mmCIF file of C-alpha atoms in Angstrom:
data_model
loop_
_atom_site.group_PDB
_atom_site.id
_atom_site.type_symbol
_atom_site.label_atom_id
_atom_site.label_comp_id
_atom_site.label_asym_id
_atom_site.label_seq_id
_atom_site.Cartn_x
_atom_site.Cartn_y
_atom_site.Cartn_z
ATOM 1 C CA UNK A 1 138.105 138.448 154.364
ATOM 2 C CA UNK A 2 136.266 138.116 151.119
ATOM 3 C CA UNK A 3 137.306 135.036 149.248
ATOM 4 C CA UNK A 4 137.895 135.147 145.534
ATOM 5 C CA UNK A 5 136.298 132.364 143.540
ATOM 6 C CA UNK A 6 137.084 131.467 139.977
ATOM 7 C CA UNK A 7 135.605 129.268 137.302
ATOM 8 C CA UNK A 8 136.931 128.098 133.971
ATOM 9 C CA UNK A 9 135.347 126.867 130.774
ATOM 10 C CA UNK A 10 137.477 124.580 128.625
ATOM 11 C CA UNK A 11 136.722 124.288 124.928
ATOM 12 C CA UNK A 12 137.049 120.505 124.786
ATOM 13 C CA UNK A 13 137.006 120.134 121.043
ATOM 14 C CA UNK A 14 139.699 122.768 120.518
ATOM 15 C CA UNK A 15 141.972 121.251 123.182
ATOM 16 C CA UNK A 16 144.927 119.194 121.955
ATOM 17 C CA UNK A 17 145.798 117.648 125.305
ATOM 18 C CA UNK A 18 149.269 119.180 125.531
ATOM 19 C CA UNK A 19 149.142 119.082 129.344
ATOM 20 C CA UNK A 20 150.670 122.575 129.741
ATOM 21 C CA UNK A 21 147.654 123.918 131.682
ATOM 22 C CA UNK A 22 147.805 120.938 134.028
ATOM 23 C CA UNK A 23 151.428 121.795 134.821
ATOM 24 C CA UNK A 24 150.730 125.530 135.078
ATOM 25 C CA UNK A 25 147.827 125.367 137.564
ATOM 26 C CA UNK A 26 149.261 126.380 140.959
ATOM 27 C CA UNK A 27 146.467 124.522 142.781
ATOM 28 C CA UNK A 28 146.698 121.335 140.642
ATOM 29 C CA UNK A 29 143.023 121.357 139.794
ATOM 30 C CA UNK A 30 143.324 120.147 136.217
ATOM 31 C CA UNK A 31 144.017 116.789 134.622
ATOM 32 C CA UNK A 32 143.744 115.199 131.202
ATOM 33 C CA UNK A 33 140.699 112.997 130.672
ATOM 34 C CA UNK A 34 141.498 109.402 131.560
ATOM 35 C CA UNK A 35 139.205 107.412 129.303
ATOM 36 C CA UNK A 36 137.666 110.000 127.029
ATOM 37 C CA UNK A 37 138.839 111.765 123.888
ATOM 38 C CA UNK A 38 137.481 114.721 121.942
ATOM 39 C CA UNK A 39 136.497 114.693 118.273
ATOM 40 C CA UNK A 40 140.140 115.102 117.222
ATOM 41 C CA UNK A 41 141.149 112.100 119.301
ATOM 42 C CA UNK A 42 143.033 113.996 121.983
ATOM 43 C CA UNK A 43 142.663 113.455 125.701
ATOM 44 C CA UNK A 44 141.306 116.876 126.596
ATOM 45 C CA UNK A 45 142.009 118.862 129.763
ATOM 46 C CA UNK A 46 139.315 119.034 132.418
ATOM 47 C CA UNK A 47 138.863 120.385 135.901
ATOM 48 C CA UNK A 48 138.956 117.502 138.363
ATOM 49 C CA UNK A 49 138.669 119.380 141.669
ATOM 50 C CA UNK A 50 135.654 121.689 141.895
ATOM 51 C CA UNK A 51 135.024 124.820 143.982
ATOM 52 C CA UNK A 52 138.682 125.604 144.701
ATOM 53 C CA UNK A 53 139.731 127.599 141.604
ATOM 54 C CA UNK A 54 140.755 131.172 142.429
ATOM 55 C CA UNK A 55 140.655 132.463 138.867
ATOM 56 C CA UNK A 56 144.374 133.191 138.526
ATOM 57 C CA UNK A 57 144.161 132.436 134.777
ATOM 58 C CA UNK A 58 147.561 130.706 134.642
ATOM 59 C CA UNK A 59 146.036 127.797 132.712
ATOM 60 C CA UNK A 60 144.464 130.116 130.154
ATOM 61 C CA UNK A 61 147.621 132.190 129.676
ATOM 62 C CA UNK A 62 149.824 129.188 128.887
ATOM 63 C CA UNK A 63 147.243 127.442 126.676
ATOM 64 C CA UNK A 64 148.695 127.548 123.145
ATOM 65 C CA UNK A 65 145.298 127.146 121.533
ATOM 66 C CA UNK A 66 143.319 129.587 123.642
ATOM 67 C CA UNK A 67 140.853 126.941 124.813
ATOM 68 C CA UNK A 68 140.309 128.244 128.336
ATOM 69 C CA UNK A 69 138.054 131.106 129.429
ATOM 70 C CA UNK A 70 138.391 132.297 133.023
ATOM 71 C CA UNK A 71 135.850 134.050 135.259
ATOM 72 C CA UNK A 72 136.463 135.452 138.708
ATOM 73 C CA UNK A 73 134.147 136.809 141.416
ATOM 74 C CA UNK A 74 134.507 137.989 144.989
ATOM 75 C CA UNK A 75 132.538 135.887 147.443
ATOM 76 C CA UNK A 76 130.411 138.040 149.722
ATOM 77 C CA UNK B 1 128.432 130.376 145.150
ATOM 78 C CA UNK B 2 127.918 128.092 142.169
ATOM 79 C CA UNK B 3 129.967 128.115 138.983
ATOM 80 C CA UNK B 4 126.953 129.480 137.125
ATOM 81 C CA UNK B 5 126.999 132.591 139.305
ATOM 82 C CA UNK B 6 130.684 133.093 138.599
ATOM 83 C CA UNK B 7 130.409 132.469 134.860
ATOM 84 C CA UNK B 8 128.864 135.810 133.899
ATOM 85 C CA UNK B 9 130.175 138.280 131.309
ATOM 86 C CA UNK B 10 130.987 140.893 133.983
ATOM 87 C CA UNK B 11 133.301 138.443 135.783
ATOM 88 C CA UNK B 12 135.360 137.586 132.706
ATOM 89 C CA UNK B 13 139.091 137.623 133.442
ATOM 90 C CA UNK B 14 140.655 135.970 130.456
ATOM 91 C CA UNK B 15 139.458 134.650 127.131
ATOM 92 C CA UNK B 16 140.859 133.933 123.706
ATOM 93 C CA UNK B 17 141.461 137.279 121.942
ATOM 94 C CA UNK B 18 138.778 138.132 119.388
ATOM 95 C CA UNK B 19 141.354 138.570 116.625
ATOM 96 C CA UNK B 20 142.371 134.947 117.017
ATOM 97 C CA UNK B 21 139.609 133.195 115.088
ATOM 98 C CA UNK B 22 138.040 129.800 115.657
ATOM 99 C CA UNK B 23 140.010 127.930 112.993
ATOM 100 C CA UNK B 24 141.733 125.015 114.682
ATOM 101 C CA UNK B 25 145.493 125.674 114.591
ATOM 102 C CA UNK B 26 147.589 123.112 112.729
ATOM 103 C CA UNK B 27 150.428 123.368 115.247
ATOM 104 C CA UNK B 28 151.422 120.315 117.267
ATOM 105 C CA UNK B 29 150.029 120.101 120.811
ATOM 106 C CA UNK B 30 151.978 122.404 123.123
ATOM 107 C CA UNK B 31 153.716 124.373 120.353
ATOM 108 C CA UNK B 32 154.983 127.815 121.351
ATOM 109 C CA UNK B 33 153.585 129.290 118.140
ATOM 110 C CA UNK B 34 150.071 129.178 119.596
ATOM 111 C CA UNK B 35 151.048 131.263 122.604
ATOM 112 C CA UNK B 36 152.880 133.829 120.480
ATOM 113 C CA UNK B 37 149.923 134.050 118.064
ATOM 114 C CA UNK B 38 147.717 134.746 121.067
ATOM 115 C CA UNK B 39 150.073 137.467 122.335
ATOM 116 C CA UNK B 40 150.275 139.126 118.920
ATOM 117 C CA UNK B 41 146.474 139.113 118.638
ATOM 118 C CA UNK B 42 146.106 140.532 122.148
ATOM 119 C CA UNK B 43 148.616 143.312 121.532
ATOM 120 C CA UNK B 44 147.053 144.348 118.206
ATOM 121 C CA UNK B 45 143.646 144.390 119.889
ATOM 122 C CA UNK B 46 144.884 146.460 122.823
ATOM 123 C CA UNK B 47 146.516 148.964 120.479
ATOM 124 C CA UNK B 48 143.311 149.183 118.410
ATOM 125 C CA UNK B 49 145.252 148.519 115.198
ATOM 126 C CA UNK B 50 143.035 145.717 113.842
ATOM 127 C CA UNK B 51 142.232 147.653 110.679
ATOM 128 C CA UNK B 52 145.646 149.235 110.257
ATOM 129 C CA UNK B 53 147.935 146.269 110.505
ATOM 130 C CA UNK B 54 149.802 144.403 107.786
ATOM 131 C CA UNK B 55 151.606 141.262 108.839
ATOM 132 C CA UNK B 56 153.997 139.190 106.788
ATOM 133 C CA UNK B 57 153.962 135.430 107.257
ATOM 134 C CA UNK B 58 157.046 133.330 106.593
ATOM 135 C CA UNK B 59 157.721 129.922 105.150
ATOM 136 C CA UNK B 60 157.879 127.385 107.946
ATOM 137 C CA UNK B 61 155.400 126.179 110.503
ATOM 138 C CA UNK B 62 153.928 129.680 110.828
ATOM 139 C CA UNK B 63 153.149 129.869 107.096
ATOM 140 C CA UNK B 64 149.436 129.556 107.847
ATOM 141 C CA UNK B 65 149.455 132.309 110.462
ATOM 142 C CA UNK B 66 147.105 134.217 108.138
ATOM 143 C CA UNK B 67 144.451 131.598 108.815
ATOM 144 C CA UNK B 68 144.412 132.297 112.532
ATOM 145 C CA UNK B 69 144.830 136.023 113.183
ATOM 146 C CA UNK B 70 142.261 138.214 111.471
ATOM 147 C CA UNK B 71 144.431 141.063 110.190
ATOM 148 C CA UNK B 72 145.802 141.717 106.708
ATOM 149 C CA UNK B 73 148.575 139.295 105.802
ATOM 150 C CA UNK B 74 151.040 138.919 102.967
ATOM 151 C CA UNK B 75 152.805 135.626 102.418
ATOM 152 C CA UNK B 76 156.469 136.120 101.561
ATOM 153 C CA UNK B 77 158.848 133.856 99.669
ATOM 154 C CA UNK B 78 161.173 131.894 101.934
ATOM 155 C CA UNK B 79 163.190 134.338 104.065
ATOM 156 C CA UNK B 80 162.060 137.453 102.189
ATOM 157 C CA UNK B 81 159.594 138.722 104.775
ATOM 158 C CA UNK B 82 161.720 141.725 105.923
ATOM 159 C CA UNK B 83 162.084 142.834 102.284
ATOM 160 C CA UNK B 84 158.319 142.753 101.820
ATOM 161 C CA UNK B 85 157.785 144.508 105.131
ATOM 162 C CA UNK B 86 160.222 147.239 104.026
ATOM 163 C CA UNK B 87 158.206 147.928 100.893
ATOM 164 C CA UNK B 88 154.859 147.918 102.676
ATOM 165 C CA UNK B 89 156.059 150.160 105.496
ATOM 166 C CA UNK B 90 157.618 152.650 103.076
ATOM 167 C CA UNK B 91 154.411 152.881 101.057
ATOM 168 C CA UNK B 92 152.136 152.916 104.091
ATOM 169 C CA UNK B 93 154.103 154.574 106.889
ATOM 170 C CA UNK B 94 151.136 154.852 109.242
ATOM 171 C CA UNK B 95 150.449 151.103 109.214
ATOM 172 C CA UNK B 96 151.666 148.659 111.798
ATOM 173 C CA UNK B 97 153.903 146.364 109.759
ATOM 174 C CA UNK B 98 155.499 143.320 111.301
ATOM 175 C CA UNK B 99 156.920 140.005 110.183
ATOM 176 C CA UNK B 100 156.540 136.707 111.965
ATOM 177 C CA UNK B 101 159.409 134.361 111.188
ATOM 178 C CA UNK B 102 161.000 131.176 112.399
ATOM 179 C CA UNK B 103 164.694 130.461 112.700
ATOM 180 C CA UNK B 104 164.997 128.550 109.421
ATOM 181 C CA UNK B 105 163.356 131.448 107.620
ATOM 182 C CA UNK B 106 165.020 134.378 109.389
ATOM 183 C CA UNK B 107 168.428 133.034 110.401
ATOM 184 C CA UNK B 108 169.172 130.782 107.434
ATOM 185 C CA UNK B 109 167.748 131.560 104.016
ATOM 186 C CA UNK B 110 166.683 135.070 104.982
ATOM 187 C CA UNK B 111 169.866 136.187 106.757
ATOM 188 C CA UNK B 112 170.694 138.799 104.139
ATOM 189 C CA UNK B 113 167.200 140.293 104.085
ATOM 190 C CA UNK B 114 167.002 140.312 107.863
ATOM 191 C CA UNK B 115 170.367 141.911 108.503
ATOM 192 C CA UNK B 116 169.991 144.518 105.774
ATOM 193 C CA UNK B 117 166.439 145.473 106.726
ATOM 194 C CA UNK B 118 167.545 145.865 110.352
ATOM 195 C CA UNK B 119 170.690 147.731 109.352
ATOM 196 C CA UNK B 120 168.740 150.169 107.180
ATOM 197 C CA UNK B 121 166.647 150.911 110.241
ATOM 198 C CA UNK B 122 163.354 150.135 108.530
ATOM 199 C CA UNK B 123 160.518 150.976 110.911
ATOM 200 C CA UNK B 124 159.266 147.424 111.101
ATOM 201 C CA UNK B 125 158.971 144.912 113.895
ATOM 202 C CA UNK B 126 160.267 141.392 113.456
ATOM 203 C CA UNK B 127 159.030 138.562 115.645
ATOM 204 C CA UNK B 128 161.553 135.767 115.518
ATOM 205 C CA UNK B 129 160.587 132.330 116.820
ATOM 206 C CA UNK B 130 163.789 130.463 117.636
ATOM 207 C CA UNK B 131 163.313 126.780 118.358
ATOM 208 C CA UNK B 132 166.753 125.691 117.100
ATOM 209 C CA UNK B 133 165.326 123.284 114.533
ATOM 210 C CA UNK B 134 163.447 123.103 111.229
ATOM 211 C CA UNK B 135 160.067 122.111 112.591
ATOM 212 C CA UNK B 136 157.888 121.960 109.478
ATOM 213 C CA UNK B 137 160.129 119.771 107.353
ATOM 214 C CA UNK B 138 160.775 117.163 110.019
ATOM 215 C CA UNK B 139 163.340 118.407 112.512
ATOM 216 C CA UNK B 140 166.503 119.021 110.500
ATOM 217 C CA UNK B 141 169.473 121.011 111.788
ATOM 218 C CA UNK B 142 169.068 124.796 111.623
ATOM 219 C CA UNK B 143 171.790 127.462 111.927
ATOM 220 C CA UNK B 144 170.550 128.077 115.463
ATOM 221 C CA UNK B 145 170.813 124.414 116.547
ATOM 222 C CA UNK B 146 172.856 124.107 119.744
ATOM 223 C CA UNK B 147 176.233 122.364 119.878
ATOM 224 C CA UNK B 148 175.751 118.672 120.558
ATOM 225 C CA UNK B 149 171.999 118.840 119.892
ATOM 226 C CA UNK B 150 170.629 115.852 117.982
ATOM 227 C CA UNK B 151 168.431 116.464 114.960
ATOM 228 C CA UNK B 152 167.367 114.438 111.920
ATOM 229 C CA UNK B 153 170.379 115.636 109.908
ATOM 230 C CA UNK B 154 172.925 115.517 112.743
ATOM 231 C CA UNK B 155 171.878 112.320 114.548
ATOM 232 C CA UNK B 156 175.123 112.199 116.551
ATOM 233 C CA UNK B 157 174.800 115.789 117.731
ATOM 234 C CA UNK B 158 175.989 119.031 116.152
ATOM 235 C CA UNK B 159 179.775 119.126 115.816
ATOM 236 C CA UNK B 160 181.791 122.253 115.108
ATOM 237 C CA UNK B 161 184.110 120.499 112.597
ATOM 238 C CA UNK B 162 181.268 119.384 110.367
ATOM 239 C CA UNK B 163 178.387 121.762 111.041
ATOM 240 C CA UNK B 164 179.953 124.965 112.333
ATOM 241 C CA UNK B 165 178.664 126.989 115.253
ATOM 242 C CA UNK B 166 175.179 128.232 116.236
ATOM 243 C CA UNK B 167 174.275 131.582 114.706
ATOM 244 C CA UNK B 168 173.186 134.120 117.294
ATOM 245 C CA UNK B 169 171.377 136.501 114.981
ATOM 246 C CA UNK B 170 169.800 138.554 117.752
ATOM 247 C CA UNK B 171 173.238 139.390 119.100
ATOM 248 C CA UNK B 172 174.324 140.430 115.615
ATOM 249 C CA UNK B 173 171.208 142.590 115.294
ATOM 250 C CA UNK B 174 171.984 144.363 118.552
ATOM 251 C CA UNK B 175 175.284 145.590 117.107
ATOM 252 C CA UNK B 176 173.634 147.150 114.046
ATOM 253 C CA UNK B 177 173.020 150.870 114.098
ATOM 254 C CA UNK B 178 169.586 150.669 112.497
ATOM 255 C CA UNK B 179 167.992 148.712 115.314
ATOM 256 C CA UNK B 180 166.525 150.470 118.312
ATOM 257 C CA UNK B 181 164.945 147.613 120.220
ATOM 258 C CA UNK B 182 166.403 144.117 120.288
ATOM 259 C CA UNK B 183 165.205 141.687 122.898
ATOM 260 C CA UNK B 184 165.057 137.984 123.605
ATOM 261 C CA UNK B 185 162.078 136.513 125.432
ATOM 262 C CA UNK B 186 160.473 133.134 125.981
ATOM 263 C CA UNK B 187 156.960 131.772 126.545
ATOM 264 C CA UNK B 188 157.467 128.781 128.818
ATOM 265 C CA UNK B 189 155.826 130.166 131.982
ATOM 266 C CA UNK B 190 153.136 132.653 132.957
ATOM 267 C CA UNK B 191 155.714 135.273 134.017
ATOM 268 C CA UNK B 192 157.727 134.804 130.823
ATOM 269 C CA UNK B 193 154.577 135.107 128.690
ATOM 270 C CA UNK B 194 153.660 138.404 130.399
ATOM 271 C CA UNK B 195 157.159 139.757 129.711
ATOM 272 C CA UNK B 196 157.063 138.578 126.111
ATOM 273 C CA UNK B 197 153.751 140.365 125.627
ATOM 274 C CA UNK B 198 155.246 143.621 126.910
ATOM 275 C CA UNK B 199 158.192 143.184 124.552
ATOM 276 C CA UNK B 200 155.910 142.641 121.549
ATOM 277 C CA UNK B 201 153.860 145.698 122.497
ATOM 278 C CA UNK B 202 157.009 147.786 122.789
ATOM 279 C CA UNK B 203 158.302 146.577 119.429
ATOM 280 C CA UNK B 204 154.987 147.403 117.743
ATOM 281 C CA UNK B 205 154.813 150.861 119.309
ATOM 282 C CA UNK B 206 158.403 151.490 118.351
ATOM 283 C CA UNK B 207 157.682 150.606 114.748
ATOM 284 C CA UNK B 208 154.737 153.024 114.699
ATOM 285 C CA UNK B 209 156.858 155.831 116.128
ATOM 286 C CA UNK B 210 159.400 155.278 113.375
ATOM 287 C CA UNK B 211 162.553 155.179 115.432
ATOM 288 C CA UNK B 212 164.275 152.234 113.852
ATOM 289 C CA UNK B 213 163.671 148.541 113.610
ATOM 290 C CA UNK B 214 162.746 146.182 116.404
ATOM 291 C CA UNK B 215 163.559 142.514 116.757
ATOM 292 C CA UNK B 216 161.832 140.331 119.319
ATOM 293 C CA UNK B 217 163.322 136.868 119.524
ATOM 294 C CA UNK B 218 161.145 134.318 121.292
ATOM 295 C CA UNK B 219 163.105 131.283 122.425
ATOM 296 C CA UNK B 220 160.602 128.515 121.788
ATOM 297 C CA UNK B 221 160.130 124.803 121.953
ATOM 298 C CA UNK B 222 159.524 122.340 119.147
ATOM 299 C CA UNK B 223 158.408 119.342 121.144
ATOM 300 C CA UNK B 224 157.640 117.244 118.051
ATOM 301 C CA UNK B 225 161.038 118.020 116.483
ATOM 302 C CA UNK B 226 162.877 117.570 119.744
ATOM 303 C CA UNK B 227 160.935 114.316 120.370
ATOM 304 C CA UNK B 228 159.756 115.325 123.843
ATOM 305 C CA UNK B 229 156.485 115.999 125.609
ATOM 306 C CA UNK B 230 155.532 119.701 125.737
ATOM 307 C CA UNK B 231 156.307 119.792 129.444
ATOM 308 C CA UNK B 232 159.734 118.134 129.005
ATOM 309 C CA UNK B 233 160.500 120.408 126.078
ATOM 310 C CA UNK B 234 159.948 123.464 128.280
ATOM 311 C CA UNK B 235 162.328 122.036 130.878
ATOM 312 C CA UNK B 236 164.912 121.143 128.239
ATOM 313 C CA UNK B 237 164.672 124.672 126.861
ATOM 314 C CA UNK B 238 165.269 126.194 130.295
ATOM 315 C CA UNK B 239 168.264 123.946 130.910
ATOM 316 C CA UNK B 240 169.930 124.109 127.512
ATOM 317 C CA UNK B 241 168.587 126.865 125.261
ATOM 318 C CA UNK B 242 168.924 129.665 127.819
ATOM 319 C CA UNK B 243 172.676 129.033 128.126
ATOM 320 C CA UNK B 244 173.241 129.899 124.486
ATOM 321 C CA UNK B 245 170.308 132.277 124.163
ATOM 322 C CA UNK B 246 169.993 134.155 127.473
ATOM 323 C CA UNK B 247 166.697 135.983 127.903
ATOM 324 C CA UNK B 248 166.600 139.777 128.270
ATOM 325 C CA UNK B 249 166.934 143.070 126.403
ATOM 326 C CA UNK B 250 170.049 143.250 124.248
ATOM 327 C CA UNK B 251 169.520 146.777 123.034
ATOM 328 C CA UNK B 252 166.993 149.438 123.890
ATOM 329 C CA UNK B 253 167.389 152.981 122.680
ATOM 330 C CA UNK B 254 163.647 153.707 122.811
ATOM 331 C CA UNK B 255 162.187 155.891 125.512
ATOM 332 C CA UNK B 256 159.165 153.657 125.870
ATOM 333 C CA UNK B 257 158.231 152.067 129.173
#
């Protein structure tokens, strides 16, 4: 069966670190940065587990600031 | 397959709507306003009404909505957005005219304008963000504040003897003859956001068809005003707000899907 792979791009400087995407991700792939902040001083969201995302776009849909762009492709 | 192979324009699934510009929003982290702004922008884009849309912004947190969504905006005096929308829609019947108001604006100072515009059956859509608090001014009690809920001006919780009862304006609107679509939605989860988007689309289409007024209430969070994290605020809303403000269609006399 063809596997569906996804990838996300997070606009770090637009992110306000509200943590809603982290909660929304069904695969728990996201987390707020531990020791880094963006130019506004927020701990931004980042993907901590690579190569597992299935591109469901839950994180992007709940993001209040529209920081997340989602791509999805079928693995052949 | 590497991420670079996946990140190609043809594989795009979801991105920030083009109508929502790059200005950083002034809303607190996790505010429901951001999600609703995104939905409004998406719906206008999908309907192809970018050039034929006039929106009315309120007084409240959403006062700067005109900075974020690239359509034509008019800024109304506090609570008077439905009155302005009435005038614009009557002069420009083919335009998509909607107001975007919070609960302090719509359910308190603007009660008269709201109820009369809805009762006249003006062909406008009203998006009503209900977070049960005055967010912009520092979390004071609003007419929609729940019984027992603590705010800056009722620190011991809302009591009926002193503060009266919560005003359920959407329920009132559903009893008016001028309204044709009255619904209550929320934006706390992916499923709820999808439903809210459909409701906004329906309200906008209804206003273009000229079959009466539409009111879409979005039960929202104000995590800064409620003094909670965005995640906790969503949970608190599910546990408490939905009891007083149950989600669903209250009135639907449109024949739209």
